[in-house]
mmCIF file of C-alpha atoms in Angstrom:
data_model
loop_
_atom_site.group_PDB
_atom_site.id
_atom_site.type_symbol
_atom_site.label_atom_id
_atom_site.label_comp_id
_atom_site.label_asym_id
_atom_site.label_seq_id
_atom_site.Cartn_x
_atom_site.Cartn_y
_atom_site.Cartn_z
ATOM 1 C CA MET A 26 -92.195 -28.703 -3.652
ATOM 2 C CA CYS A 27 -95.434 -30.767 -3.173
ATOM 3 C CA GLU A 28 -97.688 -27.736 -2.765
ATOM 4 C CA ALA A 29 -100.853 -26.744 -4.309
ATOM 5 C CA PRO A 30 -100.164 -24.399 -7.091
ATOM 6 C CA ALA A 31 -101.479 -20.664 -6.359
ATOM 7 C CA ASP A 32 -104.556 -19.943 -7.997
ATOM 8 C CA LEU A 33 -105.787 -22.809 -8.918
ATOM 9 C CA GLU A 34 -108.756 -25.408 -8.294
ATOM 10 C CA ILE A 35 -109.287 -29.008 -9.378
ATOM 11 C CA THR A 36 -112.841 -29.062 -10.470
ATOM 12 C CA ASP A 37 -112.658 -31.176 -13.598
ATOM 13 C CA ILE A 38 -110.205 -33.266 -15.558
ATOM 14 C CA ALA A 39 -108.962 -30.342 -17.961
ATOM 15 C CA SER A 40 -108.003 -28.579 -14.159
ATOM 16 C CA VAL A 41 -106.172 -31.819 -13.055
ATOM 17 C CA VAL A 42 -103.936 -31.159 -16.042
ATOM 18 C CA ASP A 43 -103.637 -27.455 -15.172
ATOM 19 C CA TRP A 44 -102.466 -28.220 -11.805
ATOM 20 C CA VAL A 45 -99.942 -30.586 -12.841
ATOM 21 C CA ASN A 46 -98.322 -28.511 -15.353
ATOM 22 C CA ALA A 47 -98.148 -26.086 -12.754
ATOM 23 C CA MET A 48 -95.994 -28.082 -10.383
ATOM 24 C CA PRO A 49 -92.115 -28.832 -10.990
ATOM 25 C CA LYS A 50 -90.811 -31.336 -12.862
ATOM 26 C CA PRO A 51 -90.341 -34.290 -12.367
ATOM 27 C CA LEU A 52 -93.525 -34.906 -10.605
ATOM 28 C CA THR A 53 -94.202 -38.046 -8.982
ATOM 29 C CA LEU A 54 -97.518 -39.271 -8.013
ATOM 30 C CA ALA A 55 -96.810 -39.044 -4.361
ATOM 31 C CA CYS A 56 -95.701 -35.326 -4.956
ATOM 32 C CA PHE A 57 -98.996 -34.999 -6.784
ATOM 33 C CA VAL A 58 -101.405 -36.638 -4.085
ATOM 34 C CA LYS A 59 -99.567 -34.631 -1.511
ATOM 35 C CA SER A 60 -100.275 -31.269 -2.861
ATOM 36 C CA LEU A 61 -104.147 -32.058 -2.955
ATOM 37 C CA PRO A 62 -106.431 -29.995 -1.190
ATOM 38 C CA ARG A 63 -107.512 -31.111 2.633
ATOM 39 C CA PRO A 64 -110.111 -31.724 4.030
ATOM 40 C CA MET A 65 -110.870 -34.172 1.137
ATOM 41 C CA TYR A 66 -113.754 -36.758 0.740
ATOM 42 C CA TYR A 67 -112.304 -40.097 0.737
ATOM 43 C CA ASN A 68 -113.095 -43.863 0.048
ATOM 44 C CA ALA A 69 -111.059 -46.959 -0.199
ATOM 45 C CA THR A 70 -111.772 -50.560 -0.995
ATOM 46 C CA LEU A 71 -110.436 -54.023 -1.002
ATOM 47 C CA SER A 72 -110.774 -54.520 -5.316
ATOM 48 C CA SER A 73 -109.080 -56.898 -7.872
ATOM 49 C CA PHE A 74 -111.137 -55.757 -10.180
ATOM 50 C CA SER A 75 -109.248 -52.924 -11.899
ATOM 51 C CA ALA A 76 -107.042 -51.926 -14.396
ATOM 52 C CA GLN A 77 -105.491 -51.203 -11.200
ATOM 53 C CA PRO A 78 -106.044 -53.301 -8.769
ATOM 54 C CA SER A 79 -105.572 -53.099 -4.993
ATOM 55 C CA VAL A 80 -102.443 -54.942 -3.359
ATOM 56 C CA GLY A 81 -104.019 -56.705 -0.723
ATOM 57 C CA LYS A 82 -106.278 -54.572 2.289
ATOM 58 C CA ARG A 83 -102.960 -52.876 3.860
ATOM 59 C CA SER A 84 -102.957 -51.038 -0.060
ATOM 60 C CA PRO A 85 -106.460 -50.890 -1.140
ATOM 61 C CA ARG A 86 -107.764 -48.539 -4.097
ATOM 62 C CA VAL A 87 -108.154 -45.290 -3.294
ATOM 63 C CA PHE A 88 -110.613 -42.627 -4.459
ATOM 64 C CA PHE A 89 -110.692 -38.681 -3.621
ATOM 65 C CA MET A 90 -113.941 -37.080 -4.492
ATOM 66 C CA ILE A 91 -114.027 -33.246 -5.512
ATOM 67 C CA ASN A 92 -117.594 -32.873 -6.432
ATOM 68 C CA ASP A 93 -118.417 -34.514 -9.488
ATOM 69 C CA LEU A 94 -114.849 -35.644 -10.232
ATOM 70 C CA VAL A 95 -113.079 -38.827 -8.686
ATOM 71 C CA LEU A 96 -109.501 -39.694 -8.210
ATOM 72 C CA THR A 97 -107.982 -42.720 -7.770
ATOM 73 C CA VAL A 98 -104.682 -44.176 -6.934
ATOM 74 C CA VAL A 99 -103.198 -47.157 -5.159
ATOM 75 C CA PRO A 100 -100.708 -46.947 -2.478
ATOM 76 C CA ASP A 101 -98.823 -50.131 -3.951
ATOM 77 C CA GLU A 102 -98.192 -51.771 -7.105
ATOM 78 C CA LYS A 103 -98.499 -55.444 -7.779
ATOM 79 C CA SER A 104 -95.239 -57.641 -8.663
ATOM 80 C CA ASP A 105 -94.981 -60.070 -11.467
ATOM 81 C CA THR A 106 -93.171 -63.313 -11.174
ATOM 82 C CA LYS A 107 -89.822 -63.382 -13.261
ATOM 83 C CA ARG A 108 -89.889 -66.330 -15.949
ATOM 84 C CA ASP A 109 -86.970 -68.128 -17.806
ATOM 85 C CA PRO A 110 -87.110 -66.645 -21.426
ATOM 86 C CA GLU A 111 -86.554 -70.205 -22.701
ATOM 87 C CA THR A 112 -88.126 -72.311 -20.569
ATOM 88 C CA GLY A 113 -91.292 -69.906 -19.362
ATOM 89 C CA LYS A 114 -91.012 -71.433 -15.863
ATOM 90 C CA VAL A 115 -90.999 -69.116 -12.734
ATOM 91 C CA MET A 116 -87.210 -68.347 -11.342
ATOM 92 C CA LYS A 117 -86.612 -69.003 -8.002
ATOM 93 C CA ASP A 118 -84.004 -66.901 -5.247
ATOM 94 C CA PRO A 119 -81.149 -69.406 -4.945
ATOM 95 C CA GLU A 120 -80.679 -68.180 -1.703
ATOM 96 C CA THR A 121 -84.521 -68.309 -0.346
ATOM 97 C CA GLY A 122 -85.657 -70.738 -2.763
ATOM 98 C CA LEU A 123 -88.958 -67.826 -3.146
ATOM 99 C CA ASP A 124 -90.200 -66.539 -6.763
ATOM 100 C CA LEU A 125 -88.373 -64.052 -8.235
ATOM 101 C CA ARG A 126 -90.655 -61.023 -8.623
ATOM 102 C CA PHE A 127 -90.283 -57.935 -10.953
ATOM 103 C CA TRP A 128 -91.770 -54.761 -9.074
ATOM 104 C CA ASP A 129 -92.657 -51.369 -10.968
ATOM 105 C CA ILE A 130 -91.383 -52.892 -14.110
ATOM 106 C CA ASP A 131 -92.472 -49.786 -16.242
ATOM 107 C CA ASN A 132 -91.272 -47.331 -13.300
ATOM 108 C CA ILE A 133 -95.385 -46.119 -13.996
ATOM 109 C CA GLN A 134 -97.667 -45.011 -11.583
ATOM 110 C CA LEU A 135 -101.410 -44.219 -12.567
ATOM 111 C CA LEU A 136 -103.681 -41.754 -11.687
ATOM 112 C CA GLU A 137 -107.135 -42.655 -12.679
ATOM 113 C CA LEU A 138 -109.976 -39.808 -12.992
ATOM 114 C CA SER A 139 -113.896 -39.861 -13.537
ATOM 115 C CA MET A 140 -115.906 -36.999 -14.281
ATOM 116 C CA GLU A 141 -119.614 -37.545 -13.734
ATOM 117 C CA VAL A 142 -121.567 -36.201 -16.530
ATOM 118 C CA ALA A 143 -125.655 -35.366 -16.985
ATOM 119 C CA THR A 144 -127.321 -37.996 -18.504
ATOM 120 C CA THR A 145 -131.135 -39.442 -19.853
ATOM 121 C CA LEU A 146 -129.581 -43.085 -19.457
ATOM 122 C CA PRO A 147 -130.693 -45.405 -16.517
ATOM 123 C CA THR A 148 -127.439 -45.567 -14.774
ATOM 124 C CA ARG A 149 -124.931 -42.535 -13.800
ATOM 125 C CA GLN A 150 -122.338 -41.869 -16.567
ATOM 126 C CA SER A 151 -118.682 -40.708 -16.137
ATOM 127 C CA ILE A 152 -115.704 -39.372 -18.376
ATOM 128 C CA LYS A 153 -113.019 -41.853 -17.929
ATOM 129 C CA ALA A 154 -109.126 -40.833 -18.039
ATOM 130 C CA GLU A 155 -105.650 -41.791 -16.805
ATOM 131 C CA LEU A 156 -102.545 -40.101 -16.295
ATOM 132 C CA LYS A 157 -98.887 -41.424 -15.544
ATOM 133 C CA PHE A 158 -96.596 -40.626 -13.408
ATOM 134 C CA PRO A 159 -93.804 -39.327 -13.029
ATOM 135 C CA VAL A 160 -94.742 -36.267 -15.189
ATOM 136 C CA THR A 161 -91.213 -35.104 -16.796
ATOM 137 C CA GLN A 162 -92.406 -32.334 -19.219
ATOM 138 C CA GLN A 163 -95.916 -29.988 -19.901
ATOM 139 C CA LEU A 164 -98.763 -32.343 -20.787
ATOM 140 C CA PRO A 165 -100.971 -31.623 -23.914
ATOM 141 C CA ARG A 166 -105.079 -31.117 -23.145
ATOM 142 C CA ASN A 167 -105.753 -34.209 -24.227
ATOM 143 C CA ALA A 168 -102.989 -36.495 -22.331
ATOM 144 C CA PRO A 169 -105.831 -37.590 -20.050
ATOM 145 C CA TYR A 170 -107.306 -39.881 -22.763
ATOM 146 C CA VAL A 171 -104.209 -41.182 -24.623
ATOM 147 C CA LYS A 172 -103.366 -43.946 -22.198
ATOM 148 C CA ILE A 173 -106.734 -45.566 -22.253
ATOM 149 C CA ASN A 174 -106.753 -46.162 -25.840
ATOM 150 C CA TYR A 175 -107.594 -49.950 -26.518
ATOM 151 C CA ASP A 176 -105.762 -50.266 -29.683
ATOM 152 C CA GLU A 177 -104.278 -47.850 -32.444
ATOM 153 C CA SER A 178 -107.752 -47.910 -34.185
ATOM 154 C CA ASN A 179 -108.554 -45.101 -31.475
ATOM 155 C CA THR A 180 -112.056 -46.223 -31.343
ATOM 156 C CA LEU A 181 -112.405 -48.161 -27.858
ATOM 157 C CA SER A 182 -110.939 -47.170 -24.625
ATOM 158 C CA VAL A 183 -110.001 -50.032 -22.258
ATOM 159 C CA CYS A 184 -112.567 -48.776 -19.728
ATOM 160 C CA ALA A 185 -115.316 -50.058 -22.042
ATOM 161 C CA PHE A 186 -114.534 -53.766 -20.577
ATOM 162 C CA CYS A 187 -115.927 -52.966 -17.212
ATOM 163 C CA HIS A 188 -118.006 -50.212 -17.908
ATOM 164 C CA SER A 189 -121.009 -50.952 -20.192
ATOM 165 C CA ALA A 190 -122.661 -48.081 -22.645
ATOM 166 C CA GLU A 191 -119.236 -46.313 -23.718
ATOM 167 C CA THR A 192 -120.044 -43.591 -26.119
ATOM 168 C CA GLN A 193 -117.575 -40.936 -27.613
ATOM 169 C CA VAL A 194 -118.929 -37.320 -26.288
ATOM 170 C CA GLU A 195 -116.070 -35.256 -28.245
ATOM 171 C CA VAL A 196 -112.687 -35.209 -29.780
ATOM 172 C CA LEU A 197 -109.769 -33.258 -28.121
ATOM 173 C CA ASP A 198 -106.850 -32.484 -30.088
ATOM 174 C CA GLY A 199 -107.447 -35.424 -32.349
ATOM 175 C CA GLN A 200 -107.999 -37.758 -29.270
ATOM 176 C CA PRO A 201 -111.617 -39.573 -28.775
ATOM 177 C CA VAL A 202 -113.046 -38.772 -25.597
ATOM 178 C CA TYR A 203 -115.402 -41.488 -23.714
ATOM 179 C CA ARG A 204 -118.001 -41.538 -21.533
ATOM 180 C CA SER A 205 -119.319 -44.754 -19.930
ATOM 181 C CA GLU A 206 -121.276 -46.321 -17.017
ATOM 182 C CA MET A 207 -120.030 -45.460 -13.347
ATOM 183 C CA LEU A 208 -120.086 -48.245 -10.743
ATOM 184 C CA ARG A 209 -118.856 -48.164 -7.254
ATOM 185 C CA ASN A 210 -117.398 -50.600 -4.794
ATOM 186 C CA PRO A 211 -119.246 -53.169 -2.786
ATOM 187 C CA ARG A 212 -119.852 -52.186 0.516
ATOM 188 C CA ASP A 213 -117.923 -55.260 2.173
ATOM 189 C CA THR A 214 -114.818 -54.614 0.447
ATOM 190 C CA GLU A 215 -114.750 -50.738 1.879
ATOM 191 C CA VAL A 216 -111.248 -50.741 3.919
ATOM 192 C CA PRO A 217 -111.807 -48.446 7.104
ATOM 193 C CA LEU A 218 -110.016 -45.003 7.251
ATOM 194 C CA GLY A 219 -109.049 -46.120 11.071
ATOM 195 C CA TYR A 220 -107.391 -49.290 9.462
ATOM 196 C CA MET A 221 -105.304 -47.500 6.770
ATOM 197 C CA LEU A 222 -104.265 -44.513 9.595
ATOM 198 C CA ASN A 223 -102.795 -47.014 11.429
ATOM 199 C CA GLU A 224 -101.380 -48.967 8.491
ATOM 200 C CA TYR A 225 -99.689 -45.476 7.844
ATOM 201 C CA ALA A 226 -98.549 -44.599 11.386
ATOM 202 C CA SER A 227 -96.751 -48.389 11.343
ATOM 203 C CA CYS A 228 -95.432 -47.987 7.791
ATOM 204 C CA ASP A 229 -91.592 -48.923 8.072
ATOM 205 C CA PRO A 230 -89.677 -48.363 4.573
ATOM 206 C CA GLN A 231 -86.997 -50.322 5.600
ATOM 207 C CA SER A 232 -88.461 -53.377 6.227
ATOM 208 C CA SER A 233 -88.907 -54.527 2.888
ATOM 209 C CA GLU A 234 -87.182 -53.900 -0.474
ATOM 210 C CA ASN A 235 -89.869 -51.765 -2.058
ATOM 211 C CA GLU A 236 -91.492 -50.617 0.754
ATOM 212 C CA TRP A 237 -90.309 -46.982 0.794
ATOM 213 C CA TYR A 238 -92.704 -46.272 -2.205
ATOM 214 C CA ARG A 239 -95.817 -47.859 0.154
ATOM 215 C CA CYS A 240 -94.496 -45.721 2.787
ATOM 216 C CA GLU A 241 -94.368 -42.153 0.909
ATOM 217 C CA MET A 242 -97.786 -43.154 -0.675
ATOM 218 C CA LEU A 243 -99.341 -43.538 2.420
ATOM 219 C CA ASP A 244 -97.975 -40.227 3.730
ATOM 220 C CA ALA A 245 -98.902 -38.536 0.724
ATOM 221 C CA ILE A 246 -102.756 -39.725 1.229
ATOM 222 C CA TYR A 247 -102.889 -40.058 5.188
ATOM 223 C CA GLY A 248 -100.559 -37.201 6.433
ATOM 224 C CA GLN A 249 -101.485 -33.980 4.704
ATOM 225 C CA GLY A 250 -104.627 -33.334 6.415
ATOM 226 C CA THR A 251 -108.497 -34.329 7.271
ATOM 227 C CA LEU A 252 -110.041 -37.145 5.233
ATOM 228 C CA VAL A 253 -113.474 -37.413 5.163
ATOM 229 C CA TRP A 254 -115.447 -40.953 4.702
ATOM 230 C CA LYS A 255 -118.058 -40.960 2.017
ATOM 231 C CA SER A 256 -119.539 -43.774 0.440
ATOM 232 C CA PHE A 257 -120.283 -44.083 -3.303
ATOM 233 C CA PRO A 258 -124.466 -43.872 -4.222
ATOM 234 C CA GLU A 259 -126.324 -46.913 -3.504
ATOM 235 C CA ASP A 260 -128.063 -46.147 -6.820
ATOM 236 C CA MET A 261 -124.519 -46.584 -8.683
ATOM 237 C CA PRO A 262 -124.160 -50.446 -9.772
ATOM 238 C CA THR A 263 -121.191 -52.430 -9.027
ATOM 239 C CA ILE A 264 -118.894 -55.011 -11.364
ATOM 240 C CA PHE A 265 -120.891 -57.691 -10.047
ATOM 241 C CA ASP A 266 -124.315 -55.929 -11.109
ATOM 242 C CA ASN A 267 -123.491 -56.201 -15.049
#
């Protein structure tokens, strides 16, 4: 059941792990999102500059804001063209002539997490993390920080390439935890809540091969209770300011 676990509250990254561990497995990203408490502060952006970019205006990056914690998902995933392993050329569908594409080739959906922390630096700072879905077993405490390793040296996260001033703040069960600069989406990339409610209302899972997933995610985001629009603080820079 995609219901909030009894007697638990989401307050920080560790509490998200506890929440996930308390839910039935296998746990999909859509089921997790459905379980989040409403009403919820919310934002959405048309953003291609991210490790998990939006797929056009109809599938934006979606932010859930719980005090100092921000959870980020996308309703759909980008597809990649299929290439001939010998020639490297993009393969075509013999019937339609269109490019053949992979969709969700790794069968993984991401939940991004950002927990703002106190700082004396001139820009806001947060601890970054990610969880991979579907979740099939109990997660260890350090699971949110393993996915963002840049390489096996374990001295840098992938977040550092967009978020400056990355600094290690602790080591959790052998896994470094990093904090870095927080970024916001530019105002002109925001996707209005009304627009997405219309997308949700008109989503047809039969309209294309993979639309079922987008419709499932839109229902998890927009069909479970009240969302309250909240813009990110103006004193938070955008990626274009760096």
